[in-house]
PDB file of C-alpha atoms and ligand atoms in Angstrom:
ATOM      1  CA  UNK A   1     -13.961  -2.544   0.982  1.00  0.00           C
ATOM      2  CA  UNK A   2     -10.543  -4.412   1.107  1.00  0.00           C
ATOM      3  CA  UNK A   3      -7.639  -3.002   3.462  1.00  0.00           C
ATOM      4  CA  UNK A   4      -4.983  -0.629   2.189  1.00  0.00           C
ATOM      5  CA  UNK A   5      -1.904  -2.882   2.539  1.00  0.00           C
ATOM      6  CA  UNK A   6       1.061  -0.506   3.810  1.00  0.00           C
ATOM      7  CA  UNK A   7       4.318  -2.530   3.550  1.00  0.00           C
ATOM      8  CA  UNK A   8       7.586  -1.826   4.951  1.00  0.00           C
ATOM      9  CA  UNK A   9      10.957  -3.336   4.049  1.00  0.00           C
ATOM     10  CA  UNK A  10      14.334  -3.904   5.841  1.00  0.00           C
ATOM     11  CA  UNK A  11      15.230  -1.829   9.027  1.00  0.00           C
ATOM     12  CA  UNK A  12      12.273   0.167   9.247  1.00  0.00           C
ATOM     13  CA  UNK A  13      11.483  -2.044  12.344  1.00  0.00           C
ATOM     14  CA  UNK A  14      14.290  -0.014  13.746  1.00  0.00           C
ATOM     15  CA  UNK A  15      13.030   3.579  13.008  1.00  0.00           C
ATOM     16  CA  UNK A  16      13.051   5.719  16.097  1.00  0.00           C
ATOM     17  CA  UNK A  17      16.450   4.271  17.195  1.00  0.00           C
ATOM     18  CA  UNK A  18      18.086   4.174  13.573  1.00  0.00           C
ATOM     19  CA  UNK A  19      19.804   7.297  12.435  1.00  0.00           C
ATOM     20  CA  UNK A  20      17.520   9.559  14.135  1.00  0.00           C
ATOM     21  CA  UNK A  21      18.715  12.657  12.306  1.00  0.00           C
ATOM     22  CA  UNK A  22      17.706  10.983   8.990  1.00  0.00           C
ATOM     23  CA  UNK A  23      14.656   9.115  10.022  1.00  0.00           C
ATOM     24  CA  UNK A  24      13.343  10.957  13.092  1.00  0.00           C
ATOM     25  CA  UNK A  25      12.225   9.720  16.655  1.00  0.00           C
ATOM     26  CA  UNK A  26       8.902   8.217  15.705  1.00  0.00           C
ATOM     27  CA  UNK A  27       8.746   4.488  15.887  1.00  0.00           C
ATOM     28  CA  UNK A  28       6.935   2.453  13.023  1.00  0.00           C
ATOM     29  CA  UNK A  29       4.301   1.349  15.601  1.00  0.00           C
ATOM     30  CA  UNK A  30       3.719   5.286  16.178  1.00  0.00           C
ATOM     31  CA  UNK A  31       3.488   5.625  12.462  1.00  0.00           C
ATOM     32  CA  UNK A  32       0.880   2.880  12.277  1.00  0.00           C
ATOM     33  CA  UNK A  33      -1.129   4.228  14.752  1.00  0.00           C
ATOM     34  CA  UNK A  34      -1.599   7.444  13.208  1.00  0.00           C
ATOM     35  CA  UNK A  35      -2.508   5.738   9.810  1.00  0.00           C
ATOM     36  CA  UNK A  36      -4.976   3.482  11.486  1.00  0.00           C
ATOM     37  CA  UNK A  37      -6.592   6.569  12.938  1.00  0.00           C
ATOM     38  CA  UNK A  38      -6.545   8.425   9.573  1.00  0.00           C
ATOM     39  CA  UNK A  39      -7.801   5.237   7.662  1.00  0.00           C
ATOM     40  CA  UNK A  40     -10.570   4.799  10.283  1.00  0.00           C
ATOM     41  CA  UNK A  41     -11.908   8.577   9.908  1.00  0.00           C
ATOM     42  CA  UNK A  42     -12.141   7.805   5.913  1.00  0.00           C
ATOM     43  CA  UNK A  43     -13.906   4.448   6.478  1.00  0.00           C
ATOM     44  CA  UNK A  44     -10.999   2.160   5.558  1.00  0.00           C
ATOM     45  CA  UNK A  45      -8.965  -0.375   7.113  1.00  0.00           C
ATOM     46  CA  UNK A  46      -5.198  -0.816   6.703  1.00  0.00           C
ATOM     47  CA  UNK A  47      -3.243  -3.964   6.757  1.00  0.00           C
ATOM     48  CA  UNK A  48       0.217  -2.580   8.105  1.00  0.00           C
ATOM     49  CA  UNK A  49       3.188  -4.898   7.802  1.00  0.00           C
ATOM     50  CA  UNK A  50       7.092  -4.705   8.036  1.00  0.00           C
ATOM     51  CA  UNK A  51       9.991  -7.404   6.822  1.00  0.00           C
ATOM     52  CA  UNK A  52      13.642  -7.705   6.852  1.00  0.00           C
ATOM     53  CA  UNK A  53      13.437 -10.441   3.889  1.00  0.00           C
ATOM     54  CA  UNK A  54      12.919  -9.626   0.067  1.00  0.00           C
ATOM     55  CA  UNK A  55      11.128 -12.818  -0.603  1.00  0.00           C
ATOM     56  CA  UNK A  56       8.481 -12.155   2.376  1.00  0.00           C
ATOM     57  CA  UNK A  57       7.880  -8.594   0.745  1.00  0.00           C
ATOM     58  CA  UNK A  58       7.580  -9.982  -2.592  1.00  0.00           C
ATOM     59  CA  UNK A  59       4.960 -12.655  -1.551  1.00  0.00           C
ATOM     60  CA  UNK A  60       2.893  -9.811   0.195  1.00  0.00           C
ATOM     61  CA  UNK A  61       2.925  -7.538  -2.800  1.00  0.00           C
ATOM     62  CA  UNK A  62       1.479 -10.641  -4.848  1.00  0.00           C
ATOM     63  CA  UNK A  63      -1.089 -11.114  -1.980  1.00  0.00           C
ATOM     64  CA  UNK A  64      -2.270  -7.508  -2.183  1.00  0.00           C
ATOM     65  CA  UNK A  65      -3.293  -8.487  -6.121  1.00  0.00           C
ATOM     66  CA  UNK A  66      -6.501 -10.133  -4.389  1.00  0.00           C
ATOM     67  CA  UNK A  67      -6.673  -8.792  -1.086  1.00  0.00           C
ATOM     68  CA  UNK A  68      -5.986  -5.072  -0.970  1.00  0.00           C
ATOM     69  CA  UNK A  69      -7.699  -1.914  -2.545  1.00  0.00           C
ATOM     70  CA  UNK A  70      -4.373  -0.275  -2.893  1.00  0.00           C
ATOM     71  CA  UNK A  71      -0.760  -0.316  -1.550  1.00  0.00           C
ATOM     72  CA  UNK A  72       1.611   2.137   0.160  1.00  0.00           C
ATOM     73  CA  UNK A  73       5.190   0.631  -0.346  1.00  0.00           C
ATOM     74  CA  UNK A  74       8.518   1.594   1.583  1.00  0.00           C
ATOM     75  CA  UNK A  75      10.690  -0.826   0.123  1.00  0.00           C
ATOM     76  CA  UNK A  76      13.523   0.693   1.963  1.00  0.00           C
ATOM     77  CA  UNK A  77      16.937  -0.494   0.624  1.00  0.00           C
ATOM     78  CA  UNK A  78      15.199  -2.944  -1.629  1.00  0.00           C
ATOM     79  CA  UNK A  79      13.982   0.042  -3.388  1.00  0.00           C
ATOM     80  CA  UNK A  80      17.475   0.358  -5.054  1.00  0.00           C
ATOM     81  CA  UNK A  81      18.196  -3.202  -5.597  1.00  0.00           C
ATOM     82  CA  UNK A  82      15.189  -5.477  -6.390  1.00  0.00           C
ATOM     83  CA  UNK A  83      13.881  -6.160  -9.516  1.00  0.00           C
ATOM     84  CA  UNK A  84      11.921  -8.963  -7.838  1.00  0.00           C
ATOM     85  CA  UNK A  85       9.909  -6.366  -6.328  1.00  0.00           C
ATOM     86  CA  UNK A  86       9.365  -4.345  -9.642  1.00  0.00           C
ATOM     87  CA  UNK A  87       8.129  -7.530 -11.197  1.00  0.00           C
ATOM     88  CA  UNK A  88       5.785  -8.002  -8.463  1.00  0.00           C
ATOM     89  CA  UNK A  89       4.631  -4.586  -8.639  1.00  0.00           C
ATOM     90  CA  UNK A  90       4.086  -5.092 -12.357  1.00  0.00           C
ATOM     91  CA  UNK A  91       1.571  -7.687 -11.928  1.00  0.00           C
ATOM     92  CA  UNK A  92      -0.699  -5.531  -9.662  1.00  0.00           C
ATOM     93  CA  UNK A  93      -3.552  -3.410 -11.042  1.00  0.00           C
ATOM     94  CA  UNK A  94      -4.019  -1.307  -8.070  1.00  0.00           C
ATOM     95  CA  UNK A  95      -3.026   2.158  -7.172  1.00  0.00           C
ATOM     96  CA  UNK A  96       0.584   2.131  -5.665  1.00  0.00           C
ATOM     97  CA  UNK A  97       2.189   5.021  -3.633  1.00  0.00           C
ATOM     98  CA  UNK A  98       5.866   4.602  -3.238  1.00  0.00           C
ATOM     99  CA  UNK A  99       6.704   6.311   0.184  1.00  0.00           C
ATOM    100  CA  UNK A 100      10.351   7.296   1.881  1.00  0.00           C
ATOM    101  CA  UNK A 101      10.837   9.057   5.159  1.00  0.00           C
ATOM    102  CA  UNK A 102      13.673  10.877   3.727  1.00  0.00           C
ATOM    103  CA  UNK A 103      14.260  12.648   0.551  1.00  0.00           C
ATOM    104  CA  UNK A 104      16.106   9.940  -1.652  1.00  0.00           C
ATOM    105  CA  UNK A 105      17.326  12.170  -4.018  1.00  0.00           C
ATOM    106  CA  UNK A 106      19.136  14.379  -1.656  1.00  0.00           C
ATOM    107  CA  UNK A 107      21.162  11.576  -0.452  1.00  0.00           C
ATOM    108  CA  UNK A 108      23.984   9.257  -1.607  1.00  0.00           C
ATOM    109  CA  UNK A 109      23.916   8.406  -5.621  1.00  0.00           C
ATOM    110  CA  UNK A 110      23.115   5.036  -4.858  1.00  0.00           C
ATOM    111  CA  UNK A 111      19.757   5.747  -3.448  1.00  0.00           C
ATOM    112  CA  UNK A 112      18.401   7.897  -6.543  1.00  0.00           C
ATOM    113  CA  UNK A 113      17.700   4.849  -8.588  1.00  0.00           C
ATOM    114  CA  UNK A 114      14.403   3.287  -7.733  1.00  0.00           C
ATOM    115  CA  UNK A 115      13.150  -0.129  -8.843  1.00  0.00           C
ATOM    116  CA  UNK A 116       9.659   0.741  -7.462  1.00  0.00           C
ATOM    117  CA  UNK A 117       8.965   4.211  -8.970  1.00  0.00           C
ATOM    118  CA  UNK A 118       8.478   2.632 -12.549  1.00  0.00           C
ATOM    119  CA  UNK A 119       5.619   0.479 -11.507  1.00  0.00           C
ATOM    120  CA  UNK A 120       4.241   3.215  -8.969  1.00  0.00           C
ATOM    121  CA  UNK A 121       1.110   5.507  -9.150  1.00  0.00           C
ATOM    122  CA  UNK A 122       2.946   8.105  -7.480  1.00  0.00           C
ATOM    123  CA  UNK A 123       6.130   8.794  -5.159  1.00  0.00           C
ATOM    124  CA  UNK A 124       6.192  10.833  -2.007  1.00  0.00           C
ATOM    125  CA  UNK A 125       9.432  11.193  -0.060  1.00  0.00           C
ATOM    126  CA  UNK A 126      11.329  13.456   2.131  1.00  0.00           C
ATOM    127  CA  UNK A 127       8.473  14.258   4.531  1.00  0.00           C
ATOM    128  CA  UNK A 128       9.370  11.732   7.484  1.00  0.00           C
ATOM    129  CA  UNK A 129       6.241  10.028   8.753  1.00  0.00           C
ATOM    130  CA  UNK A 130       3.956  12.607   7.060  1.00  0.00           C
ATOM    131  CA  UNK A 131       5.246  10.741   3.782  1.00  0.00           C
ATOM    132  CA  UNK A 132       3.100   7.927   4.966  1.00  0.00           C
ATOM    133  CA  UNK A 133       0.018  10.329   6.018  1.00  0.00           C
ATOM    134  CA  UNK A 134       0.274  11.978   2.479  1.00  0.00           C
ATOM    135  CA  UNK A 135       0.376   8.942   0.813  1.00  0.00           C
ATOM    136  CA  UNK A 136      -2.703   7.711   2.425  1.00  0.00           C
ATOM    137  CA  UNK A 137      -4.625  10.644   1.781  1.00  0.00           C
ATOM    138  CA  UNK A 138      -4.003  10.130  -2.157  1.00  0.00           C
ATOM    139  CA  UNK A 139      -5.179   6.788  -1.440  1.00  0.00           C
ATOM    140  CA  UNK A 140      -8.095   7.901   0.110  1.00  0.00           C
ATOM    141  CA  UNK A 141      -9.097  10.322  -2.374  1.00  0.00           C
ATOM    142  CA  UNK A 142      -8.446   7.732  -5.327  1.00  0.00           C
ATOM    143  CA  UNK A 143     -10.449   4.966  -3.652  1.00  0.00           C
ATOM    144  CA  UNK A 144     -13.007   7.580  -2.796  1.00  0.00           C
ATOM    145  CA  UNK A 145     -13.108   8.939  -6.486  1.00  0.00           C
ATOM    146  CA  UNK A 146     -16.157   8.189  -8.370  1.00  0.00           C
ATOM    147  CA  UNK A 147     -13.442   7.357 -11.198  1.00  0.00           C
ATOM    148  CA  UNK A 148     -12.421   4.107  -9.670  1.00  0.00           C
ATOM    149  CA  UNK A 149     -10.139   3.487 -12.863  1.00  0.00           C
ATOM    150  CA  UNK A 150      -8.114   6.540 -11.805  1.00  0.00           C
ATOM    151  CA  UNK A 151      -4.564   5.502 -12.045  1.00  0.00           C
ATOM    152  CA  UNK A 152      -2.675   8.872 -11.921  1.00  0.00           C
ATOM    153  CA  UNK A 153      -2.264  11.521 -14.355  1.00  0.00           C
ATOM    154  CA  UNK A 154       0.274   9.541 -16.642  1.00  0.00           C
ATOM    155  CA  UNK A 155      -1.517   6.167 -16.533  1.00  0.00           C
TER     156      UNK A 155
HETATM  157  C1  DQA B   1      13.999   4.970   3.179  1.00  0.00           C
HETATM  158  C2  DQA B   1      15.150   5.332   2.141  1.00  0.00           C
HETATM  159  C3  DQA B   1      16.088   4.039   1.625  1.00  0.00           C
HETATM  160  O1  DQA B   1      17.147   4.383   0.790  1.00  0.00           O
HETATM  161  C4  DQA B   1      16.807   3.416   2.874  1.00  0.00           C
HETATM  162  O2  DQA B   1      17.581   2.189   2.503  1.00  0.00           O
HETATM  163  C5  DQA B   1      15.809   2.999   3.950  1.00  0.00           C
HETATM  164  C6  DQA B   1      14.652   4.057   4.335  1.00  0.00           C
HETATM  165  C7  DQA B   1      13.374   5.951   3.575  1.00  0.00           C
HETATM  166  O3  DQA B   1      12.430   5.676   4.063  1.00  0.00           O
HETATM  167  O4  DQA B   1      13.893   6.979   3.685  1.00  0.00           O
HETATM  168  O5  DQA B   1      16.194   2.106   4.645  1.00  0.00           O
HETATM  169  O6  DQA B   1      13.305   4.016   2.341  1.00  0.00           O
END
């Protein structure tokens, strides 16, 4: 089985230190460790990465076309700005779960628009690090499901 790609965008390398009242005290390495264990228990592998560069993130999404069984994406600020990421996601035919630590709809207006959502199977936000765990649980259920063409309720 190919790994689940878990891709993280700009400034997520700073969580744990950055605005802890919004993003909590766990580091990205803490989150990665928990997800690795969760995946292992389900017989899956993860490929967990972070970048501050839009082009690199776009390239990794393209790489997922052949190298991943599913994608969990926290595009961070690029969520709200990047048509390049939307286009790369549209070229995928994998389950894609958009995640955010914070509830982007409770925050500033400019965070309410997502260029990831139109190309995602589903969206989980607002649960802190648990957003990632819930996303991985959804992916595990999908890839283990006998219906491998499961792309979410609305296609
Ligand atoms: C974020 C929300 C984004 O609006 C913000 O730019 C981030 C993190 C989140 O995980 O809550 O950097 O994606």
